[in-house]
Amino acid sequence: MARIYLDNNATTAMRPEVAEAMAGLSAGCYGNPSTLYCVGRDAHTQMERARDIIAGILGSSRDEIVFTSGGTESDNLSVFGVTRALRKKGNHVITTRIEHHAVLNPCKMLEKDGWNVTYLPVDSYGIVDTKAVEEAITDKTVLISVMHANNEVGTIQPIAEIGKIAKERKITFHTDAVQTFAKVPTKVDELGVDLLSASSHKIYGPKGVGFLYVRKGTKIMPIMYGGHQERSLRPGTENVPGIVGMGKAAELMAAEAEAEEARLLKMRERLWEGIKTNIPHVRLHGHPEKRLAGTLNIAFEFAEGESLILGLDEYEICVASGSACTSDSLEPSHVLSAMGIPPEGAHGTLRISLGRENAEADVDMLLEVLPKVVGNLRSFSPLYKEYLRKQAAG
Ligand code: PLP
């Protein structure tokens, strides 16, 4: 039986064209891109080509792109870099309760250093109220950080509306676009962002590489010190093969984004219809429309998330519970909690995230296997037995 990978929000398989582009970095391209002689210049040229591709997708200029080691570093650089640069201006940051830990944990560190952080609530779909953003602003606010799309439930935030507010109030605005870059429109002027984080391994590129878009004029300081690479904002010799791979991945993803979104949406809806029809006591988390095309976060009452994952794994079907980063913890997901879902509802949750390698046959297979796995687990559940007993008693 072929493996079915349905965890594309955690990471994606590198596409062959990307591996080819990386391998095709000619033997002469091993140079340090900061050097002046031919070997270094060649590496530099390849790296700048990737920068141009990314800038093109964002509608930015190439010198606004800072290469990093991935989404986590870009988020850390945004939070620590801006607050460090603006600490004389204020000591307040606004973010949301559903951010990735790459934003939340830096914010917690800031609090230990005496900063005030407002963690905005979200509604039951996981959407932040733009009015609440506006109301949270004080004359000490120096940064607003709101993610573009959530990695667990896929809900897409009203970034452009928040961008307008941030601009009016002259506050630096960061968005974590790790789940959206090159997949949904991310033109930085349309979103109204000053900073945007992205990561290569979510778009079928290599792992350990990403970038931070930094709008010209944004006050930000480095969080590491060393050489003058990346306009001195991110010292260290750049990961040229990784950057070239990310450039290729972004180019390919952006070119097919619209068609791929429509294809994923169709598969996702068929999958959800099938699950709803064939399995009782299921509930969908996240916004019905404002949601990433490939993401389904579903609660299965009377079943437990980890057991569901292991049950599906026996059929070589890979799905996640909550987010990949928290799957080794039994704490209920902070995102589902913020959406008002009680711990018992969050525990039986699966995140199914479709990607470009999935086909309709994968949906068919999951629809065949999932009712068996859920049914089997429920047959051992004392809570389910109790429920059935009460139903029978009327
Ligand atoms: N932000 C979001 C929304 C993510 O989904 C992830 C990864 O899961 C990250 C940040 C971290 O990115 P990276 O794995 O490139 O460090």
JSON list of N, CA, C and O in Angstrom, two decimals, residues 143-186:
[
{"chain": "A", "resi": 143, "resn": "LEU", "atom": "N", "xyz": [4.71, 47.46, 18.30]},
{"chain": "A", "resi": 143, "resn": "LEU", "atom": "CA", "xyz": [4.63, 46.36, 17.33]},
{"chain": "A", "resi": 143, "resn": "LEU", "atom": "C", "xyz": [3.28, 45.66, 17.42]},
{"chain": "A", "resi": 143, "resn": "LEU", "atom": "O", "xyz": [2.79, 45.40, 18.53]},
{"chain": "A", "resi": 144, "resn": "ILE", "atom": "N", "xyz": [2.72, 45.36, 16.24]},
{"chain": "A", "resi": 144, "resn": "ILE", "atom": "CA", "xyz": [1.55, 44.48, 16.17]},
{"chain": "A", "resi": 144, "resn": "ILE", "atom": "C", "xyz": [1.97, 43.27, 15.34]},
{"chain": "A", "resi": 144, "resn": "ILE", "atom": "O", "xyz": [2.55, 43.43, 14.26]},
{"chain": "A", "resi": 145, "resn": "SER", "atom": "N", "xyz": [1.72, 42.06, 15.87]},
{"chain": "A", "resi": 145, "resn": "SER", "atom": "CA", "xyz": [2.07, 40.85, 15.12]},
{"chain": "A", "resi": 145, "resn": "SER", "atom": "C", "xyz": [0.86, 39.93, 15.07]},
{"chain": "A", "resi": 145, "resn": "SER", "atom": "O", "xyz": [0.41, 39.42, 16.10]},
{"chain": "A", "resi": 146, "resn": "VAL", "atom": "N", "xyz": [0.33, 39.75, 13.88]},
{"chain": "A", "resi": 146, "resn": "VAL", "atom": "CA", "xyz": [-0.85, 38.88, 13.69]},
{"chain": "A", "resi": 146, "resn": "VAL", "atom": "C", "xyz": [-0.56, 37.96, 12.51]},
{"chain": "A", "resi": 146, "resn": "VAL", "atom": "O", "xyz": [-0.20, 38.42, 11.43]},
{"chain": "A", "resi": 147, "resn": "MET", "atom": "N", "xyz": [-0.76, 36.67, 12.71]},
{"chain": "A", "resi": 147, "resn": "MET", "atom": "CA", "xyz": [-0.41, 35.71, 11.66]},
{"chain": "A", "resi": 147, "resn": "MET", "atom": "C", "xyz": [-1.40, 35.80, 10.49]},
{"chain": "A", "resi": 147, "resn": "MET", "atom": "O", "xyz": [-2.56, 36.13, 10.68]},
{"chain": "A", "resi": 148, "resn": "HIS", "atom": "N", "xyz": [-0.92, 35.47, 9.29]},
{"chain": "A", "resi": 148, "resn": "HIS", "atom": "CA", "xyz": [-1.79, 35.53, 8.12]},
{"chain": "A", "resi": 148, "resn": "HIS", "atom": "C", "xyz": [-2.78, 34.36, 8.16]},
{"chain": "A", "resi": 148, "resn": "HIS", "atom": "O", "xyz": [-3.98, 34.57, 8.12]},
{"chain": "A", "resi": 149, "resn": "ALA", "atom": "N", "xyz": [-2.27, 33.12, 8.23]},
{"chain": "A", "resi": 149, "resn": "ALA", "atom": "CA", "xyz": [-3.18, 31.97, 8.36]},
{"chain": "A", "resi": 149, "resn": "ALA", "atom": "C", "xyz": [-2.66, 31.08, 9.47]},
{"chain": "A", "resi": 149, "resn": "ALA", "atom": "O", "xyz": [-1.45, 30.89, 9.60]},
{"chain": "A", "resi": 150, "resn": "ASN", "atom": "N", "xyz": [-3.59, 30.52, 10.21]},
{"chain": "A", "resi": 150, "resn": "ASN", "atom": "CA", "xyz": [-3.19, 29.67, 11.33]},
{"chain": "A", "resi": 150, "resn": "ASN", "atom": "C", "xyz": [-2.83, 28.27, 10.84]},
{"chain": "A", "resi": 150, "resn": "ASN", "atom": "O", "xyz": [-3.53, 27.69, 10.01]},
{"chain": "A", "resi": 151, "resn": "ASN", "atom": "N", "xyz": [-1.74, 27.73, 11.40]},
{"chain": "A", "resi": 151, "resn": "ASN", "atom": "CA", "xyz": [-1.24, 26.43, 10.96]},
{"chain": "A", "resi": 151, "resn": "ASN", "atom": "C", "xyz": [-2.11, 25.26, 11.42]},
{"chain": "A", "resi": 151, "resn": "ASN", "atom": "O", "xyz": [-2.11, 24.21, 10.80]},
{"chain": "A", "resi": 152, "resn": "GLU", "atom": "N", "xyz": [-2.87, 25.44, 12.49]},
{"chain": "A", "resi": 152, "resn": "GLU", "atom": "CA", "xyz": [-3.67, 24.32, 13.01]},
{"chain": "A", "resi": 152, "resn": "GLU", "atom": "C", "xyz": [-5.05, 24.23, 12.36]},
{"chain": "A", "resi": 152, "resn": "GLU", "atom": "O", "xyz": [-5.48, 23.17, 11.95]},
{"chain": "A", "resi": 153, "resn": "VAL", "atom": "N", "xyz": [-5.75, 25.38, 12.33]},
{"chain": "A", "resi": 153, "resn": "VAL", "atom": "CA", "xyz": [-7.12, 25.34, 11.82]},
{"chain": "A", "resi": 153, "resn": "VAL", "atom": "C", "xyz": [-7.25, 25.99, 10.44]},
{"chain": "A", "resi": 153, "resn": "VAL", "atom": "O", "xyz": [-8.28, 25.85, 9.78]},
{"chain": "A", "resi": 154, "resn": "GLY", "atom": "N", "xyz": [-6.22, 26.71, 10.02]},
{"chain": "A", "resi": 154, "resn": "GLY", "atom": "CA", "xyz": [-6.20, 27.27, 8.67]},
{"chain": "A", "resi": 154, "resn": "GLY", "atom": "C", "xyz": [-6.90, 28.61, 8.51]},
{"chain": "A", "resi": 154, "resn": "GLY", "atom": "O", "xyz": [-6.92, 29.17, 7.41]},
{"chain": "A", "resi": 155, "resn": "THR", "atom": "N", "xyz": [-7.51, 29.12, 9.58]},
{"chain": "A", "resi": 155, "resn": "THR", "atom": "CA", "xyz": [-8.26, 30.38, 9.48]},
{"chain": "A", "resi": 155, "resn": "THR", "atom": "C", "xyz": [-7.35, 31.52, 9.01]},
{"chain": "A", "resi": 155, "resn": "THR", "atom": "O", "xyz": [-6.23, 31.68, 9.48]},
{"chain": "A", "resi": 156, "resn": "ILE", "atom": "N", "xyz": [-7.88, 32.29, 8.05]},
{"chain": "A", "resi": 156, "resn": "ILE", "atom": "CA", "xyz": [-7.11, 33.41, 7.47]},
{"chain": "A", "resi": 156, "resn": "ILE", "atom": "C", "xyz": [-7.60, 34.73, 8.10]},
{"chain": "A", "resi": 156, "resn": "ILE", "atom": "O", "xyz": [-8.80, 35.00, 8.16]},
{"chain": "A", "resi": 157, "resn": "GLN", "atom": "N", "xyz": [-6.65, 35.51, 8.59]},
{"chain": "A", "resi": 157, "resn": "GLN", "atom": "CA", "xyz": [-6.98, 36.73, 9.33]},
{"chain": "A", "resi": 157, "resn": "GLN", "atom": "C", "xyz": [-7.17, 37.94, 8.40]},
{"chain": "A", "resi": 157, "resn": "GLN", "atom": "O", "xyz": [-6.59, 37.97, 7.31]},
{"chain": "A", "resi": 158, "resn": "PRO", "atom": "N", "xyz": [-7.93, 38.95, 8.86]},
{"chain": "A", "resi": 158, "resn": "PRO", "atom": "CA", "xyz": [-8.12, 40.16, 8.04]},
{"chain": "A", "resi": 158, "resn": "PRO", "atom": "C", "xyz": [-6.88, 41.07, 8.09]},
{"chain": "A", "resi": 158, "resn": "PRO", "atom": "O", "xyz": [-6.92, 42.17, 8.66]},
{"chain": "A", "resi": 159, "resn": "ILE", "atom": "N", "xyz": [-5.79, 40.59, 7.51]},
{"chain": "A", "resi": 159, "resn": "ILE", "atom": "CA", "xyz": [-4.51, 41.29, 7.63]},
{"chain": "A", "resi": 159, "resn": "ILE", "atom": "C", "xyz": [-4.55, 42.69, 7.00]},
{"chain": "A", "resi": 159, "resn": "ILE", "atom": "O", "xyz": [-4.03, 43.65, 7.58]},
{"chain": "A", "resi": 160, "resn": "ALA", "atom": "N", "xyz": [-5.19, 42.82, 5.83]},
{"chain": "A", "resi": 160, "resn": "ALA", "atom": "CA", "xyz": [-5.20, 44.12, 5.16]},
{"chain": "A", "resi": 160, "resn": "ALA", "atom": "C", "xyz": [-5.91, 45.17, 6.03]},
{"chain": "A", "resi": 160, "resn": "ALA", "atom": "O", "xyz": [-5.48, 46.33, 6.10]},
{"chain": "A", "resi": 161, "resn": "GLU", "atom": "N", "xyz": [-6.99, 44.75, 6.72]},
{"chain": "A", "resi": 161, "resn": "GLU", "atom": "CA", "xyz": [-7.71, 45.70, 7.59]},
{"chain": "A", "resi": 161, "resn": "GLU", "atom": "C", "xyz": [-6.84, 46.11, 8.78]},
{"chain": "A", "resi": 161, "resn": "GLU", "atom": "O", "xyz": [-6.80, 47.28, 9.16]},
{"chain": "A", "resi": 162, "resn": "ILE", "atom": "N", "xyz": [-6.14, 45.14, 9.34]},
{"chain": "A", "resi": 162, "resn": "ILE", "atom": "CA", "xyz": [-5.26, 45.45, 10.48]},
{"chain": "A", "resi": 162, "resn": "ILE", "atom": "C", "xyz": [-4.10, 46.33, 9.99]},
{"chain": "A", "resi": 162, "resn": "ILE", "atom": "O", "xyz": [-3.67, 47.26, 10.67]},
{"chain": "A", "resi": 163, "resn": "GLY", "atom": "N", "xyz": [-3.64, 46.04, 8.77]},
{"chain": "A", "resi": 163, "resn": "GLY", "atom": "CA", "xyz": [-2.56, 46.84, 8.17]},
{"chain": "A", "resi": 163, "resn": "GLY", "atom": "C", "xyz": [-2.93, 48.31, 8.07]},
{"chain": "A", "resi": 163, "resn": "GLY", "atom": "O", "xyz": [-2.11, 49.19, 8.32]},
{"chain": "A", "resi": 164, "resn": "LYS", "atom": "N", "xyz": [-4.20, 48.57, 7.70]},
{"chain": "A", "resi": 164, "resn": "LYS", "atom": "CA", "xyz": [-4.66, 49.97, 7.59]},
{"chain": "A", "resi": 164, "resn": "LYS", "atom": "C", "xyz": [-4.60, 50.66, 8.94]},
{"chain": "A", "resi": 164, "resn": "LYS", "atom": "O", "xyz": [-4.16, 51.80, 9.07]},
{"chain": "A", "resi": 165, "resn": "ILE", "atom": "N", "xyz": [-5.06, 49.93, 9.96]},
{"chain": "A", "resi": 165, "resn": "ILE", "atom": "CA", "xyz": [-5.07, 50.50, 11.32]},
{"chain": "A", "resi": 165, "resn": "ILE", "atom": "C", "xyz": [-3.63, 50.79, 11.76]},
{"chain": "A", "resi": 165, "resn": "ILE", "atom": "O", "xyz": [-3.31, 51.87, 12.27]},
{"chain": "A", "resi": 166, "resn": "ALA", "atom": "N", "xyz": [-2.75, 49.82, 11.54]},
{"chain": "A", "resi": 166, "resn": "ALA", "atom": "CA", "xyz": [-1.35, 49.98, 11.97]},
{"chain": "A", "resi": 166, "resn": "ALA", "atom": "C", "xyz": [-0.72, 51.18, 11.27]},
{"chain": "A", "resi": 166, "resn": "ALA", "atom": "O", "xyz": [0.02, 51.97, 11.89]},
{"chain": "A", "resi": 167, "resn": "LYS", "atom": "N", "xyz": [-1.03, 51.34, 9.99]},
{"chain": "A", "resi": 167, "resn": "LYS", "atom": "CA", "xyz": [-0.44, 52.45, 9.23]},
{"chain": "A", "resi": 167, "resn": "LYS", "atom": "C", "xyz": [-0.94, 53.80, 9.76]},
{"chain": "A", "resi": 167, "resn": "LYS", "atom": "O", "xyz": [-0.15, 54.72, 9.98]},
{"chain": "A", "resi": 168, "resn": "GLU", "atom": "N", "xyz": [-2.25, 53.86, 9.99]},
{"chain": "A", "resi": 168, "resn": "GLU", "atom": "CA", "xyz": [-2.84, 55.11, 10.51]},
{"chain": "A", "resi": 168, "resn": "GLU", "atom": "C", "xyz": [-2.21, 55.49, 11.84]},
{"chain": "A", "resi": 168, "resn": "GLU", "atom": "O", "xyz": [-1.94, 56.65, 12.10]},
{"chain": "A", "resi": 169, "resn": "ARG", "atom": "N", "xyz": [-1.97, 54.46, 12.69]},
{"chain": "A", "resi": 169, "resn": "ARG", "atom": "CA", "xyz": [-1.44, 54.74, 14.02]},
{"chain": "A", "resi": 169, "resn": "ARG", "atom": "C", "xyz": [0.09, 54.70, 14.06]},
{"chain": "A", "resi": 169, "resn": "ARG", "atom": "O", "xyz": [0.70, 54.80, 15.12]},
{"chain": "A", "resi": 170, "resn": "LYS", "atom": "N", "xyz": [0.69, 54.52, 12.88]},
{"chain": "A", "resi": 170, "resn": "LYS", "atom": "CA", "xyz": [2.17, 54.52, 12.72]},
{"chain": "A", "resi": 170, "resn": "LYS", "atom": "C", "xyz": [2.85, 53.47, 13.62]},
{"chain": "A", "resi": 170, "resn": "LYS", "atom": "O", "xyz": [3.82, 53.75, 14.32]},
{"chain": "A", "resi": 171, "resn": "ILE", "atom": "N", "xyz": [2.28, 52.28, 13.59]},
{"chain": "A", "resi": 171, "resn": "ILE", "atom": "CA", "xyz": [2.85, 51.18, 14.38]},
{"chain": "A", "resi": 171, "resn": "ILE", "atom": "C", "xyz": [3.36, 50.09, 13.44]},
{"chain": "A", "resi": 171, "resn": "ILE", "atom": "O", "xyz": [2.68, 49.74, 12.47]},
{"chain": "A", "resi": 172, "resn": "THR", "atom": "N", "xyz": [4.54, 49.58, 13.72]},
{"chain": "A", "resi": 172, "resn": "THR", "atom": "CA", "xyz": [5.13, 48.54, 12.89]},
{"chain": "A", "resi": 172, "resn": "THR", "atom": "C", "xyz": [4.25, 47.29, 12.94]},
{"chain": "A", "resi": 172, "resn": "THR", "atom": "O", "xyz": [3.83, 46.86, 14.01]},
{"chain": "A", "resi": 173, "resn": "PHE", "atom": "N", "xyz": [4.00, 46.71, 11.75]},
{"chain": "A", "resi": 173, "resn": "PHE", "atom": "CA", "xyz": [3.07, 45.59, 11.65]},
{"chain": "A", "resi": 173, "resn": "PHE", "atom": "C", "xyz": [3.76, 44.38, 11.02]},
{"chain": "A", "resi": 173, "resn": "PHE", "atom": "O", "xyz": [4.26, 44.45, 9.90]},
{"chain": "A", "resi": 174, "resn": "HIS", "atom": "N", "xyz": [3.79, 43.28, 11.77]},
{"chain": "A", "resi": 174, "resn": "HIS", "atom": "CA", "xyz": [4.40, 42.03, 11.30]},
{"chain": "A", "resi": 174, "resn": "HIS", "atom": "C", "xyz": [3.33, 40.97, 11.08]},
{"chain": "A", "resi": 174, "resn": "HIS", "atom": "O", "xyz": [2.40, 40.86, 11.87]},
{"chain": "A", "resi": 175, "resn": "THR", "atom": "N", "xyz": [3.48, 40.21, 10.01]},
{"chain": "A", "resi": 175, "resn": "THR", "atom": "CA", "xyz": [2.62, 39.03, 9.86]},
{"chain": "A", "resi": 175, "resn": "THR", "atom": "C", "xyz": [3.48, 37.79, 9.61]},
{"chain": "A", "resi": 175, "resn": "THR", "atom": "O", "xyz": [4.46, 37.84, 8.88]},
{"chain": "A", "resi": 176, "resn": "ASP", "atom": "N", "xyz": [3.08, 36.70, 10.26]},
{"chain": "A", "resi": 176, "resn": "ASP", "atom": "CA", "xyz": [3.70, 35.40, 10.04]},
{"chain": "A", "resi": 176, "resn": "ASP", "atom": "C", "xyz": [2.94, 34.76, 8.89]},
{"chain": "A", "resi": 176, "resn": "ASP", "atom": "O", "xyz": [1.81, 34.31, 9.05]},
{"chain": "A", "resi": 177, "resn": "ALA", "atom": "N", "xyz": [3.59, 34.76, 7.72]},
{"chain": "A", "resi": 177, "resn": "ALA", "atom": "CA", "xyz": [2.93, 34.23, 6.51]},
{"chain": "A", "resi": 177, "resn": "ALA", "atom": "C", "xyz": [3.51, 32.88, 6.12]},
{"chain": "A", "resi": 177, "resn": "ALA", "atom": "O", "xyz": [3.50, 32.50, 4.95]},
{"chain": "A", "resi": 178, "resn": "VAL", "atom": "N", "xyz": [3.98, 32.15, 7.12]},
{"chain": "A", "resi": 178, "resn": "VAL", "atom": "CA", "xyz": [4.62, 30.85, 6.85]},
{"chain": "A", "resi": 178, "resn": "VAL", "atom": "C", "xyz": [3.65, 29.90, 6.14]},
{"chain": "A", "resi": 178, "resn": "VAL", "atom": "O", "xyz": [4.04, 29.11, 5.30]},
{"chain": "A", "resi": 179, "resn": "GLN", "atom": "N", "xyz": [2.36, 29.98, 6.47]},
{"chain": "A", "resi": 179, "resn": "GLN", "atom": "CA", "xyz": [1.40, 29.06, 5.85]},
{"chain": "A", "resi": 179, "resn": "GLN", "atom": "C", "xyz": [0.79, 29.60, 4.55]},
{"chain": "A", "resi": 179, "resn": "GLN", "atom": "O", "xyz": [0.03, 28.89, 3.91]},
{"chain": "A", "resi": 180, "resn": "THR", "atom": "N", "xyz": [1.11, 30.85, 4.20]},
{"chain": "A", "resi": 180, "resn": "THR", "atom": "CA", "xyz": [0.42, 31.42, 3.04]},
{"chain": "A", "resi": 180, "resn": "THR", "atom": "C", "xyz": [1.34, 31.86, 1.90]},
{"chain": "A", "resi": 180, "resn": "THR", "atom": "O", "xyz": [0.90, 31.91, 0.76]},
{"chain": "A", "resi": 181, "resn": "PHE", "atom": "N", "xyz": [2.59, 32.19, 2.22]},
{"chain": "A", "resi": 181, "resn": "PHE", "atom": "CA", "xyz": [3.46, 32.75, 1.19]},
{"chain": "A", "resi": 181, "resn": "PHE", "atom": "C", "xyz": [3.48, 31.86, -0.06]},
{"chain": "A", "resi": 181, "resn": "PHE", "atom": "O", "xyz": [3.68, 30.65, 0.04]},
{"chain": "A", "resi": 182, "resn": "ALA", "atom": "N", "xyz": [3.26, 32.50, -1.20]},
{"chain": "A", "resi": 182, "resn": "ALA", "atom": "CA", "xyz": [3.26, 31.87, -2.53]},
{"chain": "A", "resi": 182, "resn": "ALA", "atom": "C", "xyz": [2.04, 30.96, -2.76]},
{"chain": "A", "resi": 182, "resn": "ALA", "atom": "O", "xyz": [1.87, 30.42, -3.84]},
{"chain": "A", "resi": 183, "resn": "LYS", "atom": "N", "xyz": [1.19, 30.80, -1.73]},
{"chain": "A", "resi": 183, "resn": "LYS", "atom": "CA", "xyz": [0.01, 29.94, -1.89]},
{"chain": "A", "resi": 183, "resn": "LYS", "atom": "C", "xyz": [-1.25, 30.79, -2.06]},
{"chain": "A", "resi": 183, "resn": "LYS", "atom": "O", "xyz": [-2.14, 30.44, -2.81]},
{"chain": "A", "resi": 184, "resn": "VAL", "atom": "N", "xyz": [-1.32, 31.86, -1.27]},
{"chain": "A", "resi": 184, "resn": "VAL", "atom": "CA", "xyz": [-2.43, 32.81, -1.44]},
{"chain": "A", "resi": 184, "resn": "VAL", "atom": "C", "xyz": [-1.77, 34.17, -1.66]},
{"chain": "A", "resi": 184, "resn": "VAL", "atom": "O", "xyz": [-0.59, 34.34, -1.33]},
{"chain": "A", "resi": 185, "resn": "PRO", "atom": "N", "xyz": [-2.51, 35.16, -2.22]},
{"chain": "A", "resi": 185, "resn": "PRO", "atom": "CA", "xyz": [-1.84, 36.43, -2.52]},
{"chain": "A", "resi": 185, "resn": "PRO", "atom": "C", "xyz": [-1.19, 37.06, -1.28]},
{"chain": "A", "resi": 185, "resn": "PRO", "atom": "O", "xyz": [-1.82, 37.16, -0.22]},
{"chain": "A", "resi": 186, "resn": "THR", "atom": "N", "xyz": [0.07, 37.40, -1.41]},
{"chain": "A", "resi": 186, "resn": "THR", "atom": "CA", "xyz": [0.80, 38.01, -0.27]},
{"chain": "A", "resi": 186, "resn": "THR", "atom": "C", "xyz": [1.57, 39.25, -0.76]},
{"chain": "A", "resi": 186, "resn": "THR", "atom": "O", "xyz": [2.74, 39.40, -0.46]}
]
